[in-house]
Amino acid sequence: MDRIVTCRRGIARWKKSSDLNSHMRIVRLQATYEKEIAKLFPSRLVMLCLKQQLAEAYREEEQFWRQKCREEWLREGDRNTKYFHNVVKGRKVKNIILMLLDEWGNEHFSEGSKGEIAVDYFRDLFMSSNPFDMEELFLNFPNRITREMNESLTASVSVEEVKDAEMSVNGGSAPGEDGLTRSFYHRYWHIVGSTITKEVLQFFQSAVIPEVWNHTQISLIPKVTSPVRMQDMRPISLCGVQYKVISKILCNRLKRFLPEVFLENQVAFVSGRLISDNIIIAHEMVHSLRTNERVPENFMAIKTDMSKAYDRVEWCFLETLLEKFGFDRVWVRWIMACVSSVSYSVLLNGGSHGFIKPERGLRQGDPLSPFLFILCVEALVNCLNNSAVAGKLHGTQIGSEGPLIHHLLFADVSLLLCKANTEEATEIISCLKRYGDYFGQQINLAKSSIIFGSKVEEAVKAEVKVTLGIDSEGGDGSYLGFPECFSGSKRQLLSFLREKLQGRLNGCGSNRKKIAWVAWQKLCRTKELGGLGFKDLEKFNQTLLVKQAAIIVNKPDSLLAQVLKQRYFKNNSFLDCGLGSRPSFAWRSILHGRELLQQGMMTRIGNGADSKVWWDRWILDGAPRVPEYRQGSEVNLSLTVRDLIDQQSERASPPSTPIHPVERQLWKSLWKIKTTPKLRHFLWRSVFGALAVKERLRSRGIHLDTTCSSCNMATEDIGHVIFHFSFAKEVWALSSVPMPSSAVWSHSIFLNLHHLVACSKKRELDPEAGQIFPWILWHIWKARNSFCFENVRLDPAVIMDKAKMEAEIWRNLQSPTQATTASSATNQECPRVVWSRPPRNWVKCNLASSWVDRSSHSGRAWVVRDKEGSVKCHNRGSFPRSDTTLLADLEALQWSVEAMMSLKIDKRLTYSSGYASSRQDYQCLNYFLDWRLEHMEAEGNNVARLIADSVTTDQRLLSYVASGGPSSLQNLIEYEADVLPH
């Protein structure tokens, strides 16, 4: 941990001494750019480089705010900085805690007082109740962990297992106390990996975690608007990456065996099980309380919710439970070391408060906690099972042969089913009390409810409510986020889903009516067919229901399949059954999914012995087949496919999608055009007529004159604005984009775009001529808007210059952007960029400049090395500080070229990590017969960079030229020469 602290301090010093604040860089570069424009003869090269640096600074600023806002659905790249910044500000306002009430109701506003209230609250919450004599709860508790399981759980941890665990930690999750996310460890695993691996393996040998690893900060997330009580906030533990690696290793080992440990009543965090199974079973049980012949008179369902379930887990109870399960003592020691070595501080409004050493509780934010919690819930299951065996509880059963169900579980939410009388209500309370006393749990009565059978008498209901201490009568509430009962109007019941979706589509904070430019059905087409790839919600919902129907077909022994079979297809198969009498909404929905499932099902013909010719679906093409009747012939209804097989038959291919090949090719090409996503979307809108020109507004019912405001002659449609208007024609004439063969633009936007896309694929064309057209179209459209809304006419030459400059900047920024995106998206280790050798008979000149805002000097250095990596000569220069890093790079390049000319060094590769060296055609370089100018990452330019940095960091202001390399860097020079292959 000391090394991590030292590293963070070093990073902080480096950040302060370097030009890394993107916002300040934007301000400074904008000022420099405006100063350059104001010159009588501005340099286009300098302006372009400044634009490139501005674009890079904007991109870094956008990435910074996106990371802080943690909006995963929206990616950076189109100047979404303002949106990300507003999200961060909105979350900060929402999460800030202005006032807290103490336990006596007094108001506290100072940060210190609020911090004390939070610390005292968690100190009391994490104080153990010291349970004892827990054997009653574990009576008849099953030992489900086998010897083979224990051997696998306690096997030696490998180096690969540690690395896999580190890779599985979410890179964007909030950091622990050290302030470093998993992305840092992942990026520099080649440096820190061996140390972390050694320390992790040490834990699995000693079962001891360093306390500093397990110190956790509790972040408070408001559950309500303007929280004033600690109960109004949800605590999330920010665990460190080192601890999460250990926790992930334990999780990865444990979760493999959970399906064998838990019965089907538990679906939470068990691989291969769906939460929807319990939702449907619960729905059927509640439905049976109203419709089943025997159930409504005698039964009830109790929904319970545990208060602060994770925070109240008693450690002694957890340890006893693990031993009762049959876990090896080594495994138990590992688990208890992770749980009991924790300590806390509370984060409140960005400040850290207090130090808490807990006596109980599991952390919300620890990957291990959910698995440990569902193991603990098995103690309640065992208690309920013992009561059922003793005849004190009677679960609900659908049909005489259906499974008996008295509980359904999902983590801390339970649905308990029993007879509606005070005796069984008393037994339920007794089980919950024993479980709560030993486990530390408390029922949240405010969130608990009872659903009675429709024919239970009111007097019985009143007695049961008093016995349970639950006043709320359910049916209209929710279970696992879904309505408990789907009676009445489904449109009204599920209106909240429509409202949420509509609110998302309308945009944040906007209730204004929108114009639908393109039909939803067209938007739901794939991009290859001209749409945007949106999901057709009705078909998507049916597809999800297919998955549920397939489970019933493929897993007929599952709890869900057994319940539904006894209710709806007891004497039939699922694929052939009907709707049944008084079906539930869930069953109707599953049958809707079955329709699509059957369309996609086919009988795989092996030898054909089990496939009936006249009854089974065994012909692939789907055409209706009517058997030909012959007089006097007999029809064998038991005829099988095997009786018909003579030779292997051919199968017809399914029909293709009816779309013109030219149109399909255009849509495929449009989304691959080398431009920004915003401009690709703009091109799509242009083709679909989804731009607010007068002609399109008129077609949407807005009464206005459709004459073009600029020319006052033609109708203002999209083609007129971007192709046919005189202003647009001038812009296209100034560009190098080839015109169509007819020498005039077509009145079809589709054909014009098809021509432009075809030009972009022609290799004989200059890249600018083929790929600049999206920027030209965009700036023509923006110029039209400037005239319509601001009455500003722009010069076509200015529009063309803007399009060229933005296109060039975008192309120059693509390499680093794509590398960054690929690194974050694939989570694969980035290769290190190191010095590489020049070709034979060539030398390499590495160039670097050092620029620090607060220094009066800037440093420059070049280093000439041969194919063997030996330094032939090097130069260090100290000069008055340049205005910007851009100018420092430009001046350093010119300085190095002049030095090479004086030394007559030819056949030279010049490598720089600055932006100014990005393949610009400097006239002075024509002096050399053979030369190349390349850009490289800073990691491959270490020697020159360190020499240049010595001017600004160490104040070594002496300039010199020397043969060989500096003695202080000899080890680095030899290392780079030795490790790389020839």
mmCIF file with all atom_site columns, C-alpha atoms in Angstrom, residues 847-967:
data_model
loop_
_atom_site.group_PDB
_atom_site.id
_atom_site.type_symbol
_atom_site.label_atom_id
_atom_site.label_alt_id
_atom_site.label_comp_id
_atom_site.label_asym_id
_atom_site.label_entity_id
_atom_site.label_seq_id
_atom_site.pdbx_PDB_ins_code
_atom_site.Cartn_x
_atom_site.Cartn_y
_atom_site.Cartn_z
_atom_site.occupancy
_atom_site.B_iso_or_equiv
_atom_site.pdbx_formal_charge
_atom_site.auth_seq_id
_atom_site.auth_comp_id
_atom_site.auth_asym_id
_atom_site.auth_atom_id
_atom_site.pdbx_PDB_model_num
ATOM 1   C CA . LEU A 1 847 ? 13.388 14.306 -31.151 1.00 0.00 ? 847 LEU A CA 1
ATOM 2   C CA . ALA A 1 848 ? 11.711 15.700 -28.022 1.00 0.00 ? 848 ALA A CA 1
ATOM 3   C CA . SER A 1 849 ? 10.758 19.033 -26.512 1.00 0.00 ? 849 SER A CA 1
ATOM 4   C CA . SER A 1 850 ? 9.879  19.871 -22.918 1.00 0.00 ? 850 SER A CA 1
ATOM 5   C CA . TRP A 1 851 ? 7.437  22.676 -22.141 1.00 0.00 ? 851 TRP A CA 1
ATOM 6   C CA . VAL A 1 852 ? 6.192  23.629 -18.661 1.00 0.00 ? 852 VAL A CA 1
ATOM 7   C CA . ASP A 1 853 ? 3.806  26.523 -18.100 1.00 0.00 ? 853 ASP A CA 1
ATOM 8   C CA . ARG A 1 854 ? 5.557  27.880 -15.002 1.00 0.00 ? 854 ARG A CA 1
ATOM 9   C CA . SER A 1 855 ? 9.115  27.524 -16.328 1.00 0.00 ? 855 SER A CA 1
ATOM 10  C CA . SER A 1 856 ? 10.999 30.351 -18.036 1.00 0.00 ? 856 SER A CA 1
ATOM 11  C CA . HIS A 1 857 ? 12.774 27.896 -20.330 1.00 0.00 ? 857 HIS A CA 1
ATOM 12  C CA . SER A 1 858 ? 11.813 25.077 -22.654 1.00 0.00 ? 858 SER A CA 1
ATOM 13  C CA . GLY A 1 859 ? 14.076 22.136 -23.420 1.00 0.00 ? 859 GLY A CA 1
ATOM 14  C CA . ARG A 1 860 ? 14.913 20.411 -26.685 1.00 0.00 ? 860 ARG A CA 1
ATOM 15  C CA . ALA A 1 861 ? 16.874 17.267 -27.462 1.00 0.00 ? 861 ALA A CA 1
ATOM 16  C CA . TRP A 1 862 ? 17.671 14.976 -30.344 1.00 0.00 ? 862 TRP A CA 1
ATOM 17  C CA . VAL A 1 863 ? 19.446 11.608 -30.220 1.00 0.00 ? 863 VAL A CA 1
ATOM 18  C CA . VAL A 1 864 ? 20.894 9.859  -33.303 1.00 0.00 ? 864 VAL A CA 1
ATOM 19  C CA . ARG A 1 865 ? 21.150 6.047  -33.050 1.00 0.00 ? 865 ARG A CA 1
ATOM 20  C CA . ASP A 1 866 ? 22.140 3.359  -35.529 1.00 0.00 ? 866 ASP A CA 1
ATOM 21  C CA . LYS A 1 867 ? 20.637 -0.054 -36.261 1.00 0.00 ? 867 LYS A CA 1
ATOM 22  C CA . GLU A 1 868 ? 22.428 -1.603 -33.266 1.00 0.00 ? 868 GLU A CA 1
ATOM 23  C CA . GLY A 1 869 ? 20.898 0.950  -30.898 1.00 0.00 ? 869 GLY A CA 1
ATOM 24  C CA . SER A 1 870 ? 24.210 2.693  -30.236 1.00 0.00 ? 870 SER A CA 1
ATOM 25  C CA . VAL A 1 871 ? 24.030 6.466  -29.808 1.00 0.00 ? 871 VAL A CA 1
ATOM 26  C CA . LYS A 1 872 ? 26.157 8.221  -32.441 1.00 0.00 ? 872 LYS A CA 1
ATOM 27  C CA . CYS A 1 873 ? 25.582 11.712 -31.044 1.00 0.00 ? 873 CYS A CA 1
ATOM 28  C CA . HIS A 1 874 ? 23.037 13.754 -29.138 1.00 0.00 ? 874 HIS A CA 1
ATOM 29  C CA . ASN A 1 875 ? 22.170 17.375 -28.495 1.00 0.00 ? 875 ASN A CA 1
ATOM 30  C CA . ARG A 1 876 ? 20.490 19.209 -25.639 1.00 0.00 ? 876 ARG A CA 1
ATOM 31  C CA . GLY A 1 877 ? 19.248 22.776 -26.020 1.00 0.00 ? 877 GLY A CA 1
ATOM 32  C CA . SER A 1 878 ? 17.863 25.301 -23.543 1.00 0.00 ? 878 SER A CA 1
ATOM 33  C CA . PHE A 1 879 ? 15.740 28.096 -25.016 1.00 0.00 ? 879 PHE A CA 1
ATOM 34  C CA . PRO A 1 880 ? 13.346 30.789 -23.768 1.00 0.00 ? 880 PRO A CA 1
ATOM 35  C CA . ARG A 1 881 ? 9.909  29.288 -23.118 1.00 0.00 ? 881 ARG A CA 1
ATOM 36  C CA . SER A 1 882 ? 7.633  29.106 -26.156 1.00 0.00 ? 882 SER A CA 1
ATOM 37  C CA . ASP A 1 883 ? 4.038  30.327 -25.941 1.00 0.00 ? 883 ASP A CA 1
ATOM 38  C CA . THR A 1 884 ? 2.537  26.847 -26.348 1.00 0.00 ? 884 THR A CA 1
ATOM 39  C CA . THR A 1 885 ? 3.600  23.219 -26.561 1.00 0.00 ? 885 THR A CA 1
ATOM 40  C CA . LEU A 1 886 ? 2.717  23.362 -30.250 1.00 0.00 ? 886 LEU A CA 1
ATOM 41  C CA . LEU A 1 887 ? 5.238  26.116 -30.932 1.00 0.00 ? 887 LEU A CA 1
ATOM 42  C CA . ALA A 1 888 ? 7.802  24.293 -28.807 1.00 0.00 ? 888 ALA A CA 1
ATOM 43  C CA . ASP A 1 889 ? 7.373  21.194 -30.991 1.00 0.00 ? 889 ASP A CA 1
ATOM 44  C CA . LEU A 1 890 ? 7.599  23.199 -34.220 1.00 0.00 ? 890 LEU A CA 1
ATOM 45  C CA . GLU A 1 891 ? 10.717 25.054 -33.107 1.00 0.00 ? 891 GLU A CA 1
ATOM 46  C CA . ALA A 1 892 ? 12.351 21.831 -31.896 1.00 0.00 ? 892 ALA A CA 1
ATOM 47  C CA . LEU A 1 893 ? 11.733 20.173 -35.259 1.00 0.00 ? 893 LEU A CA 1
ATOM 48  C CA . GLN A 1 894 ? 13.232 23.100 -37.160 1.00 0.00 ? 894 GLN A CA 1
ATOM 49  C CA . TRP A 1 895 ? 16.185 23.168 -34.754 1.00 0.00 ? 895 TRP A CA 1
ATOM 50  C CA . SER A 1 896 ? 16.904 19.449 -35.256 1.00 0.00 ? 896 SER A CA 1
ATOM 51  C CA . VAL A 1 897 ? 16.665 19.722 -39.059 1.00 0.00 ? 897 VAL A CA 1
ATOM 52  C CA . GLU A 1 898 ? 19.197 22.565 -39.063 1.00 0.00 ? 898 GLU A CA 1
ATOM 53  C CA . ALA A 1 899 ? 21.522 20.474 -36.869 1.00 0.00 ? 899 ALA A CA 1
ATOM 54  C CA . MET A 1 900 ? 21.250 17.474 -39.219 1.00 0.00 ? 900 MET A CA 1
ATOM 55  C CA . MET A 1 901 ? 22.062 19.748 -42.173 1.00 0.00 ? 901 MET A CA 1
ATOM 56  C CA . SER A 1 902 ? 25.196 21.067 -40.470 1.00 0.00 ? 902 SER A CA 1
ATOM 57  C CA . LEU A 1 903 ? 26.289 17.539 -39.512 1.00 0.00 ? 903 LEU A CA 1
ATOM 58  C CA . LYS A 1 904 ? 25.450 16.239 -43.037 1.00 0.00 ? 904 LYS A CA 1
ATOM 59  C CA . ILE A 1 905 ? 23.515 13.246 -41.667 1.00 0.00 ? 905 ILE A CA 1
ATOM 60  C CA . ASP A 1 906 ? 21.480 11.644 -44.483 1.00 0.00 ? 906 ASP A CA 1
ATOM 61  C CA . LYS A 1 907 ? 19.255 8.544  -44.690 1.00 0.00 ? 907 LYS A CA 1
ATOM 62  C CA . ARG A 1 908 ? 17.573 9.621  -41.522 1.00 0.00 ? 908 ARG A CA 1
ATOM 63  C CA . LEU A 1 909 ? 14.327 8.681  -39.792 1.00 0.00 ? 909 LEU A CA 1
ATOM 64  C CA . THR A 1 910 ? 13.140 11.485 -37.523 1.00 0.00 ? 910 THR A CA 1
ATOM 65  C CA . TYR A 1 911 ? 10.779 10.384 -34.761 1.00 0.00 ? 911 TYR A CA 1
ATOM 66  C CA . SER A 1 912 ? 8.901  12.753 -32.465 1.00 0.00 ? 912 SER A CA 1
ATOM 67  C CA . SER A 1 913 ? 6.073  12.323 -29.957 1.00 0.00 ? 913 SER A CA 1
ATOM 68  C CA . GLY A 1 914 ? 4.820  15.887 -30.537 1.00 0.00 ? 914 GLY A CA 1
ATOM 69  C CA . TYR A 1 915 ? 1.864  16.835 -32.711 1.00 0.00 ? 915 TYR A CA 1
ATOM 70  C CA . ALA A 1 916 ? 3.903  19.170 -34.879 1.00 0.00 ? 916 ALA A CA 1
ATOM 71  C CA . SER A 1 917 ? 5.755  16.243 -36.432 1.00 0.00 ? 917 SER A CA 1
ATOM 72  C CA . SER A 1 918 ? 2.773  14.619 -38.084 1.00 0.00 ? 918 SER A CA 1
ATOM 73  C CA . ARG A 1 919 ? 4.107  14.231 -41.660 1.00 0.00 ? 919 ARG A CA 1
ATOM 74  C CA . GLN A 1 920 ? 4.145  17.921 -42.645 1.00 0.00 ? 920 GLN A CA 1
ATOM 75  C CA . ASP A 1 921 ? 6.052  18.867 -45.813 1.00 0.00 ? 921 ASP A CA 1
ATOM 76  C CA . TYR A 1 922 ? 8.746  21.241 -44.591 1.00 0.00 ? 922 TYR A CA 1
ATOM 77  C CA . GLN A 1 923 ? 10.782 22.771 -47.377 1.00 0.00 ? 923 GLN A CA 1
ATOM 78  C CA . CYS A 1 924 ? 14.029 22.421 -45.477 1.00 0.00 ? 924 CYS A CA 1
ATOM 79  C CA . LEU A 1 925 ? 13.692 18.631 -45.421 1.00 0.00 ? 925 LEU A CA 1
ATOM 80  C CA . ASN A 1 926 ? 14.125 18.581 -49.204 1.00 0.00 ? 926 ASN A CA 1
ATOM 81  C CA . TYR A 1 927 ? 17.824 19.193 -48.520 1.00 0.00 ? 927 TYR A CA 1
ATOM 82  C CA . PHE A 1 928 ? 18.177 15.496 -47.667 1.00 0.00 ? 928 PHE A CA 1
ATOM 83  C CA . LEU A 1 929 ? 18.182 12.794 -50.318 1.00 0.00 ? 929 LEU A CA 1
ATOM 84  C CA . ASP A 1 930 ? 16.573 10.185 -48.074 1.00 0.00 ? 930 ASP A CA 1
ATOM 85  C CA . TRP A 1 931 ? 14.482 11.147 -45.075 1.00 0.00 ? 931 TRP A CA 1
ATOM 86  C CA . ARG A 1 932 ? 11.254 10.216 -43.343 1.00 0.00 ? 932 ARG A CA 1
ATOM 87  C CA . LEU A 1 933 ? 9.337  12.009 -40.627 1.00 0.00 ? 933 LEU A CA 1
ATOM 88  C CA . GLU A 1 934 ? 7.211  9.862  -38.285 1.00 0.00 ? 934 GLU A CA 1
ATOM 89  C CA . HIS A 1 935 ? 5.120  10.269 -35.146 1.00 0.00 ? 935 HIS A CA 1
ATOM 90  C CA . MET A 1 936 ? 5.607  7.884  -32.239 1.00 0.00 ? 936 MET A CA 1
ATOM 91  C CA . GLU A 1 937 ? 4.241  7.465  -28.732 1.00 0.00 ? 937 GLU A CA 1
ATOM 92  C CA . ALA A 1 938 ? 6.136  8.986  -25.809 1.00 0.00 ? 938 ALA A CA 1
ATOM 93  C CA . GLU A 1 939 ? 7.025  5.522  -24.441 1.00 0.00 ? 939 GLU A CA 1
ATOM 94  C CA . GLY A 1 940 ? 9.183  4.878  -27.504 1.00 0.00 ? 940 GLY A CA 1
ATOM 95  C CA . ASN A 1 941 ? 10.998 8.196  -27.192 1.00 0.00 ? 941 ASN A CA 1
ATOM 96  C CA . ASN A 1 942 ? 12.301 7.871  -23.637 1.00 0.00 ? 942 ASN A CA 1
ATOM 97  C CA . VAL A 1 943 ? 15.966 8.850  -24.104 1.00 0.00 ? 943 VAL A CA 1
ATOM 98  C CA . ALA A 1 944 ? 15.322 12.092 -25.997 1.00 0.00 ? 944 ALA A CA 1
ATOM 99  C CA . ARG A 1 945 ? 12.396 12.947 -23.736 1.00 0.00 ? 945 ARG A CA 1
ATOM 100 C CA . LEU A 1 946 ? 14.434 12.542 -20.540 1.00 0.00 ? 946 LEU A CA 1
ATOM 101 C CA . ILE A 1 947 ? 17.252 14.705 -21.921 1.00 0.00 ? 947 ILE A CA 1
ATOM 102 C CA . ALA A 1 948 ? 14.783 17.469 -22.858 1.00 0.00 ? 948 ALA A CA 1
ATOM 103 C CA . ASP A 1 949 ? 12.999 17.186 -19.496 1.00 0.00 ? 949 ASP A CA 1
ATOM 104 C CA . SER A 1 950 ? 16.274 17.793 -17.652 1.00 0.00 ? 950 SER A CA 1
ATOM 105 C CA . VAL A 1 951 ? 16.084 21.438 -18.772 1.00 0.00 ? 951 VAL A CA 1
ATOM 106 C CA . THR A 1 952 ? 12.666 22.142 -17.232 1.00 0.00 ? 952 THR A CA 1
ATOM 107 C CA . THR A 1 953 ? 12.675 19.747 -14.260 1.00 0.00 ? 953 THR A CA 1
ATOM 108 C CA . ASP A 1 954 ? 16.336 19.838 -13.156 1.00 0.00 ? 954 ASP A CA 1
ATOM 109 C CA . GLN A 1 955 ? 17.143 23.343 -14.455 1.00 0.00 ? 955 GLN A CA 1
ATOM 110 C CA . ARG A 1 956 ? 20.089 22.058 -16.513 1.00 0.00 ? 956 ARG A CA 1
ATOM 111 C CA . LEU A 1 957 ? 20.306 25.088 -18.813 1.00 0.00 ? 957 LEU A CA 1
ATOM 112 C CA . LEU A 1 958 ? 23.650 24.275 -20.488 1.00 0.00 ? 958 LEU A CA 1
ATOM 113 C CA . SER A 1 959 ? 23.241 23.548 -24.228 1.00 0.00 ? 959 SER A CA 1
ATOM 114 C CA . TYR A 1 960 ? 25.710 21.188 -25.905 1.00 0.00 ? 960 TYR A CA 1
ATOM 115 C CA . VAL A 1 961 ? 26.348 18.656 -28.699 1.00 0.00 ? 961 VAL A CA 1
ATOM 116 C CA . ALA A 1 962 ? 28.229 15.461 -27.807 1.00 0.00 ? 962 ALA A CA 1
ATOM 117 C CA . SER A 1 963 ? 29.137 12.131 -29.351 1.00 0.00 ? 963 SER A CA 1
ATOM 118 C CA . GLY A 1 964 ? 27.683 9.027  -27.725 1.00 0.00 ? 964 GLY A CA 1
ATOM 119 C CA . GLY A 1 965 ? 24.923 9.189  -25.150 1.00 0.00 ? 965 GLY A CA 1
ATOM 120 C CA . PRO A 1 966 ? 24.712 10.750 -21.686 1.00 0.00 ? 966 PRO A CA 1
ATOM 121 C CA . SER A 1 967 ? 26.235 8.535  -19.008 1.00 0.00 ? 967 SER A CA 1
#
